PDB file of C-alpha atoms in Angstrom:
ATOM      1  CA  MET A   1     -30.437  22.745  17.233  1.00 42.00           C
ATOM      2  CA  ALA A   2     -28.646  19.420  16.734  1.00 45.00           C
ATOM      3  CA  THR A   3     -26.910  18.297  13.585  1.00 46.00           C
ATOM      4  CA  THR A   4     -26.343  14.908  12.015  1.00 42.00           C
ATOM      5  CA  SER A   5     -23.127  14.777   9.981  1.00 44.00           C
ATOM      6  CA  LEU A   6     -22.059  12.452   7.204  1.00 37.00           C
ATOM      7  CA  PRO A   7     -18.559  10.864   7.291  1.00 40.00           C
ATOM      8  CA  PRO A   8     -15.872  13.445   6.507  1.00 44.00           C
ATOM      9  CA  ALA A   9     -14.920  13.840   2.865  1.00 44.00           C
ATOM     10  CA  PRO A  10     -11.310  13.190   1.824  1.00 49.00           C
ATOM     11  CA  VAL A  11      -9.058  16.195   1.983  1.00 47.00           C
ATOM     12  CA  PRO A  12      -9.186  17.701  -1.509  1.00 53.00           C
ATOM     13  CA  LEU A  13      -6.288  18.601  -3.769  1.00 60.00           C
ATOM     14  CA  GLY A  14      -7.500  22.172  -4.101  1.00 63.00           C
ATOM     15  CA  GLU A  15     -10.557  23.135  -6.090  1.00 72.00           C
ATOM     16  CA  LEU A  16     -10.415  23.293  -9.894  1.00 76.00           C
ATOM     17  CA  PRO A  17     -13.078  22.825 -12.575  1.00 77.00           C
ATOM     18  CA  GLY A  18     -12.962  19.341 -14.062  1.00 84.00           C
ATOM     19  CA  ASP A  19     -11.964  17.572 -10.846  1.00 86.00           C
ATOM     20  CA  ALA A  20     -15.013  15.271 -10.833  1.00 90.00           C
ATOM     21  CA  THR A  21     -14.393  14.053 -14.389  1.00 93.00           C
ATOM     22  CA  ALA A  22     -10.687  13.577 -13.737  1.00 94.00           C
ATOM     23  CA  GLY A  23     -11.445  11.734 -10.502  1.00 93.00           C
ATOM     24  CA  LEU A  24     -13.732   9.299 -12.328  1.00 95.00           C
ATOM     25  CA  ALA A  25     -11.056   8.795 -14.975  1.00 96.00           C
ATOM     26  CA  ALA A  26      -8.460   8.090 -12.274  1.00 96.00           C
ATOM     27  CA  TYR A  27     -10.734   5.488 -10.677  1.00 96.00           C
ATOM     28  CA  THR A  28     -11.290   3.920 -14.100  1.00 97.00           C
ATOM     29  CA  ALA A  29      -7.548   3.840 -14.793  1.00 97.00           C
ATOM     30  CA  ALA A  30      -6.947   2.238 -11.398  1.00 96.00           C
ATOM     31  CA  GLY A  31      -9.440  -0.535 -12.151  1.00 96.00           C
ATOM     32  CA  LEU A  32      -8.025  -1.129 -15.620  1.00 97.00           C
ATOM     33  CA  GLY A  33      -4.491  -1.193 -14.229  1.00 95.00           C
ATOM     34  CA  ALA A  34      -5.490  -3.810 -11.674  1.00 95.00           C
ATOM     35  CA  VAL A  35      -7.078  -5.992 -14.377  1.00 96.00           C
ATOM     36  CA  ALA A  36      -4.014  -5.589 -16.606  1.00 95.00           C
ATOM     37  CA  ALA A  37      -1.695  -6.584 -13.760  1.00 94.00           C
ATOM     38  CA  ALA A  38      -3.794  -9.655 -12.930  1.00 95.00           C
ATOM     39  CA  ALA A  39      -3.908 -10.689 -16.595  1.00 95.00           C
ATOM     40  CA  LEU A  40      -0.136 -10.296 -16.875  1.00 92.00           C
ATOM     41  CA  GLY A  41       0.338 -12.508 -13.816  1.00 92.00           C
ATOM     42  CA  VAL A  42      -1.898 -15.221 -15.260  1.00 94.00           C
ATOM     43  CA  MET A  43      -0.129 -14.985 -18.609  1.00 93.00           C
ATOM     44  CA  TYR A  44       3.308 -15.586 -17.092  1.00 89.00           C
ATOM     45  CA  GLY A  45       2.014 -18.104 -14.569  1.00 92.00           C
ATOM     46  CA  VAL A  46      -0.108 -20.232 -16.904  1.00 93.00           C
ATOM     47  CA  GLU A  47       0.179 -19.330 -20.576  1.00 91.00           C
ATOM     48  CA  VAL A  48       3.944 -18.798 -20.927  1.00 90.00           C
ATOM     49  CA  PRO A  49       4.859 -22.211 -19.423  1.00 90.00           C
ATOM     50  CA  ARG A  50       2.371 -23.857 -21.803  1.00 89.00           C
ATOM     51  CA  GLY A  51       3.570 -21.892 -24.817  1.00 86.00           C
ATOM     52  CA  GLY A  52       0.171 -20.244 -25.339  1.00 80.00           C
ATOM     53  CA  PRO A  53      -2.430 -19.504 -26.467  1.00 88.00           C
ATOM     54  CA  TYR A  54      -2.020 -16.024 -24.983  1.00 89.00           C
ATOM     55  CA  VAL A  55      -5.582 -15.044 -24.224  1.00 93.00           C
ATOM     56  CA  PHE A  56      -4.650 -13.278 -20.990  1.00 94.00           C
ATOM     57  CA  GLY A  57      -1.740 -11.678 -22.821  1.00 92.00           C
ATOM     58  CA  ALA A  58      -4.236 -10.062 -25.182  1.00 94.00           C
ATOM     59  CA  VAL A  59      -6.363  -8.997 -22.201  1.00 95.00           C
ATOM     60  CA  ASN A  60      -3.285  -7.377 -20.667  1.00 95.00           C
ATOM     61  CA  ASP A  61      -2.519  -5.529 -23.907  1.00 95.00           C
ATOM     62  CA  PHE A  62      -6.092  -4.291 -24.305  1.00 97.00           C
ATOM     63  CA  THR A  63      -6.706  -3.206 -20.718  1.00 96.00           C
ATOM     64  CA  GLY A  64      -3.193  -1.766 -20.513  1.00 95.00           C
ATOM     65  CA  GLY A  65      -3.943   0.391 -23.532  1.00 96.00           C
ATOM     66  CA  LEU A  66      -7.198   1.590 -21.984  1.00 97.00           C
ATOM     67  CA  PHE A  67      -5.306   2.282 -18.749  1.00 97.00           C
ATOM     68  CA  PHE A  68      -3.020   4.730 -20.548  1.00 97.00           C
ATOM     69  CA  ALA A  69      -6.017   6.489 -22.115  1.00 97.00           C
ATOM     70  CA  ALA A  70      -7.950   6.744 -18.846  1.00 97.00           C
ATOM     71  CA  SER A  71      -4.953   8.088 -16.944  1.00 96.00           C
ATOM     72  CA  ILE A  72      -4.615  11.153 -19.202  1.00 97.00           C
ATOM     73  CA  PRO A  73      -7.409  13.283 -17.608  1.00 96.00           C
ATOM     74  CA  ALA A  74      -5.982  12.654 -14.128  1.00 95.00           C
ATOM     75  CA  ILE A  75      -2.497  13.607 -15.308  1.00 95.00           C
ATOM     76  CA  VAL A  76      -3.806  16.827 -16.838  1.00 94.00           C
ATOM     77  CA  GLN A  77      -5.766  17.747 -13.720  1.00 94.00           C
ATOM     78  CA  ILE A  78      -2.863  17.119 -11.354  1.00 93.00           C
ATOM     79  CA  HIS A  79      -0.585  19.048 -13.710  1.00 93.00           C
ATOM     80  CA  ARG A  80      -2.853  22.058 -13.212  1.00 90.00           C
ATOM     81  CA  ARG A  81      -1.697  22.156  -9.585  1.00 89.00           C
ATOM     82  CA  LEU A  82       1.865  22.870 -10.743  1.00 88.00           C
ATOM     83  CA  THR A  83       3.262  26.355 -11.241  1.00 84.00           C
ATOM     84  CA  PRO A  84       2.749  27.023 -14.960  1.00 82.00           C
ATOM     85  CA  GLY A  85       5.784  27.442 -17.156  1.00 85.00           C
ATOM     86  CA  PRO A  86       7.182  26.399 -20.527  1.00 88.00           C
ATOM     87  CA  TRP A  87       8.967  23.346 -19.116  1.00 88.00           C
ATOM     88  CA  SER A  88       5.912  22.043 -17.291  1.00 88.00           C
ATOM     89  CA  ARG A  89       3.734  22.545 -20.373  1.00 90.00           C
ATOM     90  CA  ALA A  90       6.280  20.750 -22.533  1.00 93.00           C
ATOM     91  CA  ALA A  91       6.420  17.872 -20.036  1.00 93.00           C
ATOM     92  CA  LEU A  92       2.635  17.612 -20.017  1.00 94.00           C
ATOM     93  CA  GLY A  93       2.487  17.624 -23.814  1.00 95.00           C
ATOM     94  CA  ALA A  94       5.105  14.885 -24.059  1.00 96.00           C
ATOM     95  CA  THR A  95       3.348  12.790 -21.397  1.00 96.00           C
ATOM     96  CA  VAL A  96      -0.092  13.085 -22.989  1.00 97.00           C
ATOM     97  CA  THR A  97       1.315  12.301 -26.442  1.00 97.00           C
ATOM     98  CA  ALA A  98       3.276   9.276 -25.218  1.00 97.00           C
ATOM     99  CA  SER A  99       0.289   8.038 -23.203  1.00 96.00           C
ATOM    100  CA  ALA A 100      -2.039   8.340 -26.181  1.00 97.00           C
ATOM    101  CA  GLY A 101       0.470   6.477 -28.339  1.00 96.00           C
ATOM    102  CA  ALA A 102       0.788   3.704 -25.745  1.00 96.00           C
ATOM    103  CA  ALA A 103      -3.000   3.489 -25.478  1.00 97.00           C
ATOM    104  CA  ALA A 104      -3.396   3.025 -29.226  1.00 97.00           C
ATOM    105  CA  SER A 105      -0.467   0.617 -29.352  1.00 96.00           C
ATOM    106  CA  GLY A 106      -1.876  -1.675 -26.665  1.00 95.00           C
ATOM    107  CA  VAL A 107      -5.326  -1.849 -28.230  1.00 96.00           C
ATOM    108  CA  LEU A 108      -3.950  -2.417 -31.733  1.00 96.00           C
ATOM    109  CA  LEU A 109      -1.623  -5.158 -30.478  1.00 95.00           C
ATOM    110  CA  SER A 110      -4.489  -6.948 -28.731  1.00 94.00           C
ATOM    111  CA  LEU A 111      -6.442  -6.910 -32.012  1.00 94.00           C
ATOM    112  CA  GLY A 112      -3.475  -8.186 -34.014  1.00 92.00           C
ATOM    113  CA  LEU A 113      -3.223  -4.967 -36.035  1.00 95.00           C
ATOM    114  CA  ILE A 114       0.360  -4.121 -35.046  1.00 93.00           C
ATOM    115  CA  GLY A 115       3.466  -6.220 -34.395  1.00 93.00           C
ATOM    116  CA  PHE A 116       4.852  -6.983 -30.964  1.00 91.00           C
ATOM    117  CA  ALA A 117       8.193  -5.185 -31.488  1.00 93.00           C
ATOM    118  CA  PRO A 118       6.867  -1.761 -32.549  1.00 94.00           C
ATOM    119  CA  SER A 119       4.101  -1.958 -29.952  1.00 94.00           C
ATOM    120  CA  THR A 120       6.660  -2.675 -27.254  1.00 92.00           C
ATOM    121  CA  VAL A 121       8.744   0.350 -28.234  1.00 94.00           C
ATOM    122  CA  VAL A 122       5.717   2.657 -28.098  1.00 95.00           C
ATOM    123  CA  SER A 123       4.462   1.162 -24.829  1.00 94.00           C
ATOM    124  CA  VAL A 124       7.858   1.440 -23.143  1.00 92.00           C
ATOM    125  CA  ALA A 125       8.047   5.076 -24.261  1.00 95.00           C
ATOM    126  CA  GLY A 126       4.650   5.656 -22.630  1.00 95.00           C
ATOM    127  CA  ILE A 127       5.721   3.952 -19.413  1.00 94.00           C
ATOM    128  CA  VAL A 128       8.991   5.883 -19.188  1.00 94.00           C
ATOM    129  CA  THR A 129       7.329   9.222 -19.933  1.00 96.00           C
ATOM    130  CA  GLN A 130       4.519   8.672 -17.435  1.00 95.00           C
ATOM    131  CA  ALA A 131       7.000   7.492 -14.807  1.00 95.00           C
ATOM    132  CA  ALA A 132       9.199  10.551 -15.303  1.00 95.00           C
ATOM    133  CA  TRP A 133       6.209  12.887 -15.147  1.00 95.00           C
ATOM    134  CA  THR A 134       4.821  11.170 -12.055  1.00 94.00           C
ATOM    135  CA  MET A 135       8.156  11.425 -10.266  1.00 95.00           C
ATOM    136  CA  LEU A 136       8.909  15.040 -11.180  1.00 94.00           C
ATOM    137  CA  ALA A 137       5.385  16.428 -10.797  1.00 94.00           C
ATOM    138  CA  ASN A 138       4.900  14.855  -7.389  1.00 94.00           C
ATOM    139  CA  HIS A 139       8.364  15.975  -6.316  1.00 94.00           C
ATOM    140  CA  ARG A 140       7.380  19.553  -7.071  1.00 92.00           C
ATOM    141  CA  LEU A 141       4.001  19.157  -5.354  1.00 91.00           C
ATOM    142  CA  ALA A 142       5.392  17.574  -2.172  1.00 90.00           C
ATOM    143  CA  GLY A 143       5.012  19.962   0.709  1.00 79.00           C
ATOM    144  CA  ARG A 144       2.768  22.305  -1.281  1.00 81.00           C
ATOM    145  CA  PRO A 145      -0.629  22.377   0.459  1.00 81.00           C
ATOM    146  CA  PRO A 146      -3.372  21.507  -0.142  1.00 84.00           C
ATOM    147  CA  TYR A 147      -1.796  18.717  -2.252  1.00 88.00           C
ATOM    148  CA  PRO A 148      -1.431  15.783   0.179  1.00 89.00           C
ATOM    149  CA  ARG A 149       2.211  15.151   1.032  1.00 90.00           C
ATOM    150  CA  ARG A 150       1.751  11.378   1.303  1.00 92.00           C
ATOM    151  CA  LEU A 151       0.195  11.243  -2.166  1.00 93.00           C
ATOM    152  CA  ALA A 152       3.133  13.254  -3.525  1.00 94.00           C
ATOM    153  CA  LEU A 153       5.793  11.117  -1.864  1.00 94.00           C
ATOM    154  CA  THR A 154       4.147   7.899  -3.022  1.00 94.00           C
ATOM    155  CA  GLY A 155       3.830   9.135  -6.596  1.00 94.00           C
ATOM    156  CA  ARG A 156       7.448  10.238  -6.593  1.00 95.00           C
ATOM    157  CA  ALA A 157       8.580   6.829  -5.316  1.00 95.00           C
ATOM    158  CA  ILE A 158       6.521   4.964  -7.924  1.00 95.00           C
ATOM    159  CA  GLY A 159       7.955   6.990 -10.778  1.00 95.00           C
ATOM    160  CA  ALA A 160      11.496   6.646  -9.469  1.00 94.00           C
ATOM    161  CA  GLY A 161      11.080   2.885  -8.976  1.00 93.00           C
ATOM    162  CA  MET A 162       9.940   2.374 -12.553  1.00 93.00           C
ATOM    163  CA  LEU A 163      12.751   4.531 -13.944  1.00 94.00           C
ATOM    164  CA  LEU A 164      15.299   2.651 -11.841  1.00 92.00           C
ATOM    165  CA  ALA A 165      14.029  -0.753 -12.908  1.00 91.00           C
ATOM    166  CA  MET A 166      14.370  -0.327 -16.651  1.00 89.00           C
ATOM    167  CA  PRO A 167      18.119   0.346 -16.930  1.00 90.00           C
ATOM    168  CA  VAL A 168      18.832  -2.305 -14.293  1.00 91.00           C
ATOM    169  CA  VAL A 169      16.897  -4.939 -16.250  1.00 88.00           C
ATOM    170  CA  GLY A 170      18.616  -3.721 -19.423  1.00 88.00           C
ATOM    171  CA  ALA A 171      21.987  -4.191 -17.757  1.00 90.00           C
ATOM    172  CA  GLY A 172      20.899  -7.699 -16.784  1.00 88.00           C
ATOM    173  CA  LEU A 173      20.108  -8.516 -20.391  1.00 87.00           C
ATOM    174  CA  ALA A 174      23.580  -7.310 -21.368  1.00 88.00           C
ATOM    175  CA  ALA A 175      25.242  -9.402 -18.632  1.00 85.00           C
ATOM    176  CA  SER A 176      24.522 -12.746 -20.274  1.00 80.00           C
ATOM    177  CA  GLY A 177      28.156 -13.796 -19.794  1.00 82.00           C
ATOM    178  CA  ALA A 178      27.934 -13.460 -16.001  1.00 84.00           C
ATOM    179  CA  PRO A 179      24.974 -15.564 -14.776  1.00 85.00           C
ATOM    180  CA  ALA A 180      25.263 -14.571 -11.110  1.00 88.00           C
ATOM    181  CA  LEU A 181      25.369 -10.862 -11.930  1.00 89.00           C
ATOM    182  CA  GLN A 182      22.546 -11.240 -14.403  1.00 87.00           C
ATOM    183  CA  THR A 183      20.359 -12.964 -11.807  1.00 90.00           C
ATOM    184  CA  ALA A 184      21.078 -10.225  -9.255  1.00 92.00           C
ATOM    185  CA  LEU A 185      20.280  -7.465 -11.730  1.00 91.00           C
ATOM    186  CA  PHE A 186      17.070  -9.153 -12.835  1.00 89.00           C
ATOM    187  CA  ALA A 187      16.033  -9.589  -9.189  1.00 92.00           C
ATOM    188  CA  LEU A 188      16.735  -5.948  -8.315  1.00 92.00           C
ATOM    189  CA  GLY A 189      15.121  -4.526 -11.431  1.00 90.00           C
ATOM    190  CA  GLY A 190      12.163  -6.883 -11.205  1.00 89.00           C
ATOM    191  CA  ALA A 191      11.534  -6.022  -7.560  1.00 92.00           C
ATOM    192  CA  ALA A 192      11.663  -2.252  -8.164  1.00 92.00           C
ATOM    193  CA  GLY A 193       9.659  -2.372 -11.383  1.00 89.00           C
ATOM    194  CA  GLY A 194       7.137  -4.891 -10.079  1.00 90.00           C
ATOM    195  CA  ALA A 195       6.463  -2.860  -6.945  1.00 93.00           C
ATOM    196  CA  ALA A 196       6.005   0.318  -8.991  1.00 93.00           C
ATOM    197  CA  TYR A 197       3.794  -1.475 -11.535  1.00 91.00           C
ATOM    198  CA  LEU A 198       1.489  -2.837  -8.833  1.00 92.00           C
ATOM    199  CA  ALA A 199       1.428   0.422  -6.855  1.00 93.00           C
ATOM    200  CA  TRP A 200       0.599   2.624  -9.842  1.00 93.00           C
ATOM    201  CA  PRO A 201      -3.145   1.729  -9.967  1.00 93.00           C
ATOM    202  CA  VAL A 202      -3.370   2.088  -6.181  1.00 94.00           C
ATOM    203  CA  TRP A 203      -1.854   5.576  -6.383  1.00 95.00           C
ATOM    204  CA  LEU A 204      -4.338   6.516  -9.121  1.00 95.00           C
ATOM    205  CA  ALA A 205      -7.214   5.308  -6.965  1.00 95.00           C
ATOM    206  CA  PHE A 206      -6.114   7.578  -4.114  1.00 93.00           C
ATOM    207  CA  ALA A 207      -5.578  10.448  -6.556  1.00 93.00           C
ATOM    208  CA  GLY A 208      -9.114   9.864  -7.853  1.00 93.00           C
ATOM    209  CA  ARG A 209     -10.468   9.980  -4.306  1.00 91.00           C
ATOM    210  CA  ARG A 210      -8.737  13.288  -3.679  1.00 88.00           C
ATOM    211  CA  LEU A 211      -9.936  14.759  -6.977  1.00 89.00           C
ATOM    212  CA  THR A 212     -13.481  13.634  -6.227  1.00 87.00           C
ATOM    213  CA  GLY A 213     -13.152  15.165  -2.773  1.00 77.00           C
ATOM    214  CA  ALA A 214     -12.144  18.459  -4.339  1.00 63.00           C
ATOM    215  CA  ALA A 215     -15.204  18.378  -6.589  1.00 59.00           C
ATOM    216  CA  GLU A 216     -17.507  17.574  -3.658  1.00 59.00           C
ATOM    217  CA  HIS A 217     -15.938  20.400  -1.665  1.00 53.00           C
ATOM    218  CA  ARG A 218     -17.175  22.947  -4.229  1.00 53.00           C
ATOM    219  CA  ARG A 219     -20.798  21.803  -4.102  1.00 52.00           C
ATOM    220  CA  PRO A 220     -23.431  23.182  -1.676  1.00 49.00           C
ATOM    221  CA  ALA A 221     -23.041  21.599   1.733  1.00 45.00           C
ATOM    222  CA  ARG A 222     -24.978  18.361   2.147  1.00 46.00           C
ATOM    223  CA  GLY A 223     -23.164  17.086   5.202  1.00 45.00           C
ATOM    224  CA  ALA A 224     -25.380  18.566   7.889  1.00 43.00           C
ATOM    225  CA  ALA A 225     -29.153  18.422   8.281  1.00 41.00           C
ATOM    226  CA  ALA A 226     -30.836  20.464  10.951  1.00 37.00           C
ATOM    227  CA  THR A 227     -33.129  18.543  13.298  1.00 35.00           C
ATOM    228  CA  PRO A 228     -35.122  19.757  16.308  1.00 37.00           C
ATOM    229  CA  ALA A 229     -33.160  19.729  19.547  1.00 33.00           C
TER     230      ALA A 229
END
């Protein structure tokens, strides 16, 4: 008997119920994150120099809010790979709460139903909380098969980069009396934060692929069809 095989499926994260739904959510979050990043680039490249109107700014707010909402199922599903404990449950609760708040804040801001200042505070809280969770969760999962080590290391680096960028940029804002230092701090913080911001949707896309692979791994085998020799 000869067999005809389909291309190999991605190595799964380990098999848990809900992986398929979480994988789809991760793919959705990745797409929304990419749209939000592109809209932000257009806003700063075109709309800010012209002084508005900020159509792409509103698109960034709206899709950014949806990004936070769509990322929650993936966060929950990856969290389930961690060793359970009170600290991990508390971290998950804080991350889901902050993400939901940031999701609502972004959508409400895009619709003009909330001011920029309070929305920014809530959104920054969501970013910081997600970054901290991403860094710590992936640090704990690194080297713990079947969770892919490269996925863990990348997630840890993204979270750390975002957490590094924020205080550096804050220090740059405080260094208004030293232009050279301020420029250096803005450059360092912007590079770290920008790289993490752009890599976040890519990481979610790979996480979605792994989660989908785990779901496929549980289904009856479809990869081989018997044919006469």
